[in-house]
Short mmCIF file of C-alpha atoms in Angstrom, two decimals:
data_model
loop_
_atom_site.label_atom_id
_atom_site.label_comp_id
_atom_site.label_asym_id
_atom_site.label_seq_id
_atom_site.Cartn_x
_atom_site.Cartn_y
_atom_site.Cartn_z
CA UNK A 10 15.22 6.28 -11.07
CA UNK A 11 12.18 5.09 -9.12
CA UNK A 12 12.25 5.58 -5.36
CA UNK A 13 11.54 1.90 -4.79
CA UNK A 14 12.18 -0.77 -7.40
CA UNK A 15 11.25 -4.42 -7.52
CA UNK A 16 11.53 -7.12 -10.15
CA UNK A 17 7.92 -7.70 -11.18
CA UNK A 18 8.48 -11.41 -11.85
CA UNK A 19 6.67 -13.71 -12.00
CA UNK A 20 8.89 -16.05 -10.06
CA UNK A 21 7.62 -19.57 -10.71
CA UNK A 22 9.03 -22.02 -8.17
CA UNK A 23 8.15 -25.59 -7.18
CA UNK A 24 6.73 -26.38 -3.79
CA UNK A 25 9.46 -26.70 -1.19
CA UNK A 26 11.87 -24.42 -2.98
CA UNK A 27 13.63 -21.45 -1.47
CA UNK A 28 13.05 -18.13 -3.19
CA UNK A 29 14.41 -14.66 -2.56
CA UNK A 30 13.31 -11.20 -3.69
CA UNK A 31 15.22 -7.96 -3.51
CA UNK A 32 13.96 -4.43 -3.42
CA UNK A 33 16.17 -1.39 -3.97
CA UNK A 34 15.48 2.10 -2.71
CA UNK A 35 17.00 5.40 -3.74
CA UNK A 36 16.80 7.52 -0.59
CA UNK A 37 19.74 6.64 1.63
CA UNK A 38 18.08 8.34 4.59
CA UNK A 39 15.09 5.98 4.54
CA UNK A 40 14.08 4.93 8.01
CA UNK A 41 11.52 2.14 7.98
CA UNK A 42 11.03 -0.87 5.78
CA UNK A 43 8.28 -3.43 5.41
CA UNK A 44 7.18 -6.33 3.28
CA UNK A 45 3.50 -6.60 2.45
CA UNK A 46 1.72 -9.45 0.75
CA UNK A 47 -1.16 -8.90 -1.65
CA UNK A 48 -3.37 -11.69 -2.93
CA UNK A 49 -5.23 -11.30 -6.20
CA UNK A 50 -8.09 -8.79 -5.86
CA UNK A 51 -7.41 -8.32 -2.16
CA UNK A 52 -5.88 -5.63 -0.02
CA UNK A 53 -2.17 -5.55 0.89
CA UNK A 54 -1.45 -7.11 4.25
CA UNK A 55 1.62 -6.64 6.40
CA UNK A 56 3.92 -9.64 6.18
CA UNK A 57 6.77 -8.35 8.29
CA UNK A 58 8.77 -5.30 9.23
CA UNK A 59 12.44 -5.25 8.31
CA UNK A 60 14.89 -4.46 11.07
CA UNK A 61 18.47 -3.35 10.71
CA UNK A 62 19.77 -6.56 12.24
CA UNK A 63 17.54 -8.71 10.03
CA UNK A 64 14.61 -10.68 11.32
CA UNK A 65 12.94 -14.00 10.84
CA UNK A 66 9.37 -15.17 11.15
CA UNK A 67 8.97 -18.86 10.55
CA UNK A 68 9.86 -19.59 6.94
CA UNK A 69 10.33 -15.90 6.15
CA UNK A 70 13.54 -13.94 6.63
CA UNK A 71 13.92 -10.24 5.91
CA UNK A 72 17.21 -8.38 5.70
CA UNK A 73 18.32 -4.81 5.21
CA UNK A 74 21.51 -3.75 3.48
CA UNK A 75 21.91 -0.02 4.03
CA UNK A 76 25.25 0.20 2.24
CA UNK A 77 23.76 -1.11 -0.99
CA UNK A 78 20.30 0.29 -0.28
CA UNK A 79 18.22 -2.80 -0.64
CA UNK A 80 16.02 -5.06 1.42
CA UNK A 81 15.43 -8.72 0.78
CA UNK A 82 12.82 -11.33 1.55
CA UNK A 83 13.69 -15.02 1.69
CA UNK A 84 11.01 -17.68 1.73
CA UNK A 85 12.07 -21.20 2.63
CA UNK A 86 10.11 -24.39 1.96
CA UNK A 87 7.63 -22.46 -0.15
CA UNK A 88 3.96 -23.50 -0.05
CA UNK A 89 1.23 -23.21 -2.64
CA UNK A 90 -0.40 -20.67 -0.32
CA UNK A 91 2.64 -18.39 -0.63
CA UNK A 92 1.56 -17.54 -4.17
CA UNK A 93 0.89 -13.80 -4.10
CA UNK A 94 2.44 -10.46 -4.94
CA UNK A 95 5.01 -9.20 -2.45
CA UNK A 96 5.24 -5.44 -2.03
CA UNK A 97 8.27 -3.70 -0.66
CA UNK A 98 7.51 -0.57 1.38
CA UNK A 99 9.97 2.16 2.33
CA UNK A 100 9.41 5.15 4.56
CA UNK A 101 11.84 7.90 3.70
CA UNK A 102 13.11 10.22 6.38
CA UNK A 103 10.88 13.09 7.31
CA UNK A 104 10.99 15.48 4.39
CA UNK A 105 11.16 19.24 4.47
CA UNK A 106 7.38 19.30 4.29
CA UNK A 107 7.27 17.20 7.42
CA UNK A 108 5.46 14.34 5.80
CA UNK A 109 5.73 10.64 6.43
CA UNK A 110 5.08 9.25 3.02
CA UNK A 111 5.28 5.48 2.61
CA UNK A 112 6.55 4.45 -0.80
CA UNK A 113 5.29 1.16 -2.17
CA UNK A 114 7.10 -0.83 -4.81
CA UNK A 115 5.05 -2.25 -7.65
CA UNK A 116 5.47 -5.75 -6.29
CA UNK A 117 7.04 -9.06 -7.18
CA UNK A 118 4.68 -11.80 -8.21
CA UNK A 119 5.36 -15.30 -6.86
CA UNK A 120 3.73 -18.47 -8.13
CA UNK A 121 4.43 -21.67 -6.25
CA UNK A 122 3.74 -24.69 -8.41
CA UNK A 123 2.63 -28.13 -7.25
CA UNK B 1 -11.49 -6.61 16.15
CA UNK B 2 -12.95 -4.74 13.20
CA UNK B 3 -10.40 -3.78 10.61
CA UNK B 4 -10.59 -0.83 8.27
CA UNK B 5 -14.04 -0.65 6.74
CA UNK B 6 -14.69 0.71 3.27
CA UNK B 7 -17.86 1.24 1.31
CA UNK B 8 -19.02 0.59 -1.25
CA UNK B 9 -16.98 -2.45 -2.24
CA UNK B 10 -17.86 -1.99 -5.89
CA UNK B 11 -19.03 1.08 -7.75
CA UNK B 12 -19.95 1.37 -11.39
CA UNK B 13 -20.83 4.81 -12.62
CA UNK B 14 -21.04 6.82 -15.80
CA UNK B 15 -18.55 9.45 -16.79
CA UNK B 16 -19.44 12.81 -15.32
CA UNK B 17 -21.13 11.46 -12.23
CA UNK B 18 -20.02 12.19 -8.69
CA UNK B 19 -18.52 9.31 -6.74
CA UNK B 20 -18.05 9.20 -2.97
CA UNK B 21 -15.96 6.54 -1.30
CA UNK B 22 -16.12 6.02 2.45
CA UNK B 23 -13.71 4.74 5.05
CA UNK B 24 -13.82 3.95 8.75
CA UNK B 25 -10.31 3.49 10.20
CA UNK B 26 -9.38 1.13 13.00
CA UNK B 27 -10.40 2.57 16.34
CA UNK B 28 -7.47 4.28 18.03
CA UNK B 29 -5.52 4.83 14.85
CA UNK B 30 -4.82 8.49 14.20
CA UNK B 31 -3.38 8.39 10.67
CA UNK B 32 -5.48 7.62 7.61
CA UNK B 33 -4.27 7.13 4.06
CA UNK B 34 -6.07 6.98 0.72
CA UNK B 35 -4.39 4.98 -2.08
CA UNK B 36 -5.26 4.19 -5.66
CA UNK B 37 -4.06 0.99 -7.35
CA UNK B 38 -3.95 0.23 -11.05
CA UNK B 39 -2.04 -2.33 -13.06
CA UNK B 40 -0.08 0.37 -14.83
CA UNK B 41 0.88 2.56 -11.89
CA UNK B 42 0.76 0.24 -8.91
CA UNK B 43 -0.21 1.60 -5.50
CA UNK B 44 -0.20 5.41 -5.34
CA UNK B 45 -0.71 7.49 -2.21
CA UNK B 46 -3.35 10.13 -2.84
CA UNK B 47 -3.61 11.87 0.51
CA UNK B 48 -3.08 11.21 4.17
CA UNK B 49 -4.46 12.65 7.38
CA UNK B 50 -3.04 12.78 10.87
CA UNK B 51 -5.42 13.55 13.72
CA UNK B 52 -8.08 14.39 11.11
CA UNK B 53 -5.89 17.04 9.46
CA UNK B 54 -4.72 16.61 5.85
CA UNK B 55 -0.93 16.44 5.94
CA UNK B 56 0.09 15.60 2.39
CA UNK B 57 -2.25 15.77 -0.59
CA UNK B 58 0.45 15.98 -3.24
CA UNK B 59 -0.73 12.70 -4.71
CA UNK B 60 -4.24 13.90 -5.45
CA UNK B 61 -4.34 13.83 -9.26
CA UNK B 62 -6.33 16.98 -9.87
CA UNK B 63 -9.07 19.23 -8.58
CA UNK B 64 -11.71 16.67 -9.37
CA UNK B 65 -10.52 14.73 -6.32
CA UNK B 66 -11.20 15.85 -2.78
CA UNK B 67 -10.97 14.16 0.60
CA UNK B 68 -12.30 14.99 4.03
CA UNK B 69 -11.98 13.59 7.52
CA UNK B 70 -14.64 15.24 9.68
CA UNK B 71 -13.83 13.06 12.71
CA UNK B 72 -11.51 10.32 13.86
CA UNK B 73 -13.76 7.54 12.66
CA UNK B 74 -14.76 8.60 9.17
CA UNK B 75 -13.24 9.82 5.93
CA UNK B 76 -14.50 10.33 2.40
CA UNK B 77 -12.83 10.54 -0.98
CA UNK B 78 -14.91 12.28 -3.62
CA UNK B 79 -14.43 12.40 -7.35
CA UNK B 80 -16.45 14.95 -9.26
CA UNK B 81 -16.87 14.66 -12.16
CA UNK B 82 -15.62 11.13 -12.65
CA UNK B 83 -13.76 10.05 -15.79
CA UNK B 84 -12.97 6.59 -17.22
CA UNK B 85 -9.28 7.01 -16.30
CA UNK B 86 -10.33 7.12 -12.65
CA UNK B 87 -11.21 3.43 -12.83
CA UNK B 88 -9.07 1.69 -10.23
CA UNK B 89 -9.18 0.09 -6.81
CA UNK B 90 -9.17 2.68 -4.05
CA UNK B 91 -7.79 1.58 -0.71
CA UNK B 92 -8.03 3.25 2.64
CA UNK B 93 -5.43 2.41 5.28
CA UNK B 94 -4.90 3.48 8.85
CA UNK B 95 -2.05 3.38 11.31
CA UNK B 96 -1.14 4.47 14.78
CA UNK B 97 1.08 7.51 14.56
CA UNK B 98 2.80 8.84 11.49
CA UNK B 99 6.24 7.40 11.35
CA UNK B 100 7.49 3.87 11.26
CA UNK B 101 4.21 2.16 12.05
CA UNK B 102 2.68 -0.41 9.78
CA UNK B 103 -0.47 0.45 7.90
CA UNK B 104 -3.59 -1.68 7.86
CA UNK B 105 -5.60 -1.66 4.66
CA UNK B 106 -9.31 -1.89 4.08
CA UNK B 107 -10.73 -4.26 1.45
CA UNK B 108 -10.84 -1.51 -1.16
CA UNK B 109 -13.47 -0.04 -3.44
CA UNK B 110 -13.33 -1.23 -7.04
CA UNK B 111 -14.44 1.75 -9.14
CA UNK B 112 -15.41 1.45 -12.78
CA UNK B 113 -16.27 4.59 -14.70
CA UNK B 114 -17.87 3.93 -18.09
#
C-alpha cells in the first residue's frame, strides 16, 4: 500500500459546482498535512494546511479524519481558474532515523468546465 | 520577496554528460529539499538538508547523483554521467525548520537527456 494515495481523476465539473477530493495515508502517527496546488508545467504551491479541527479559506475547506486516516479538500462554487492538480502532502512522525520526510501524493486532476 | 531560485530552467544534454542544477533557497529558511517529478512516479524526494547538513539522502537513485550545500544560500544537485531515464523536472524547495512547516518550491529545472 502506498503511503499516500489519491484518486488521479480527472474530475470534470461545471463552473459553480462543488467538488471534493480525498487523500488516504497509511501511517497513523502522521503529524502534519497539507494541500498543494500544481498548475501544468509549474511548481507546486501551498494551498492550505490541514488542521485537526478542520479549516476553511474562502471557497476551500480542508478536513482531517484521523480515525479513518484521510484528509479531504472541498471546493465550493468552483471557478475555471481552479483547474489544476491538487497534491496531498503528509508528514509522518519523526522516524527512527530522525528525518522529517514529507510524502506527496501523485495528485488529483481537476478540470472546471465553462 | 524573492522565492526559491533555480537555474537553469531548462537543460538539454546528451547521455554521459555531467549536469549540475542549482538552487538558492528563501533567505532565512534552514531546510532545503531536492525533488524529482515525472509522470510515472510523481514527486519524489531525493535528498534534504537542514542547516546545510544532509539529513536524508535515501531517495537519491544511485551513485550518479550527488548533492551539496556549501552554505545557507546555495545548493547543487549533480548527475554524472547522465542517462535518458534521468529526464524529469527537478524541483528545489525550502522551509523554515524541519517539522510541520510548509515548503516553498522553486520553478524547477526541466532536464532532458538524449
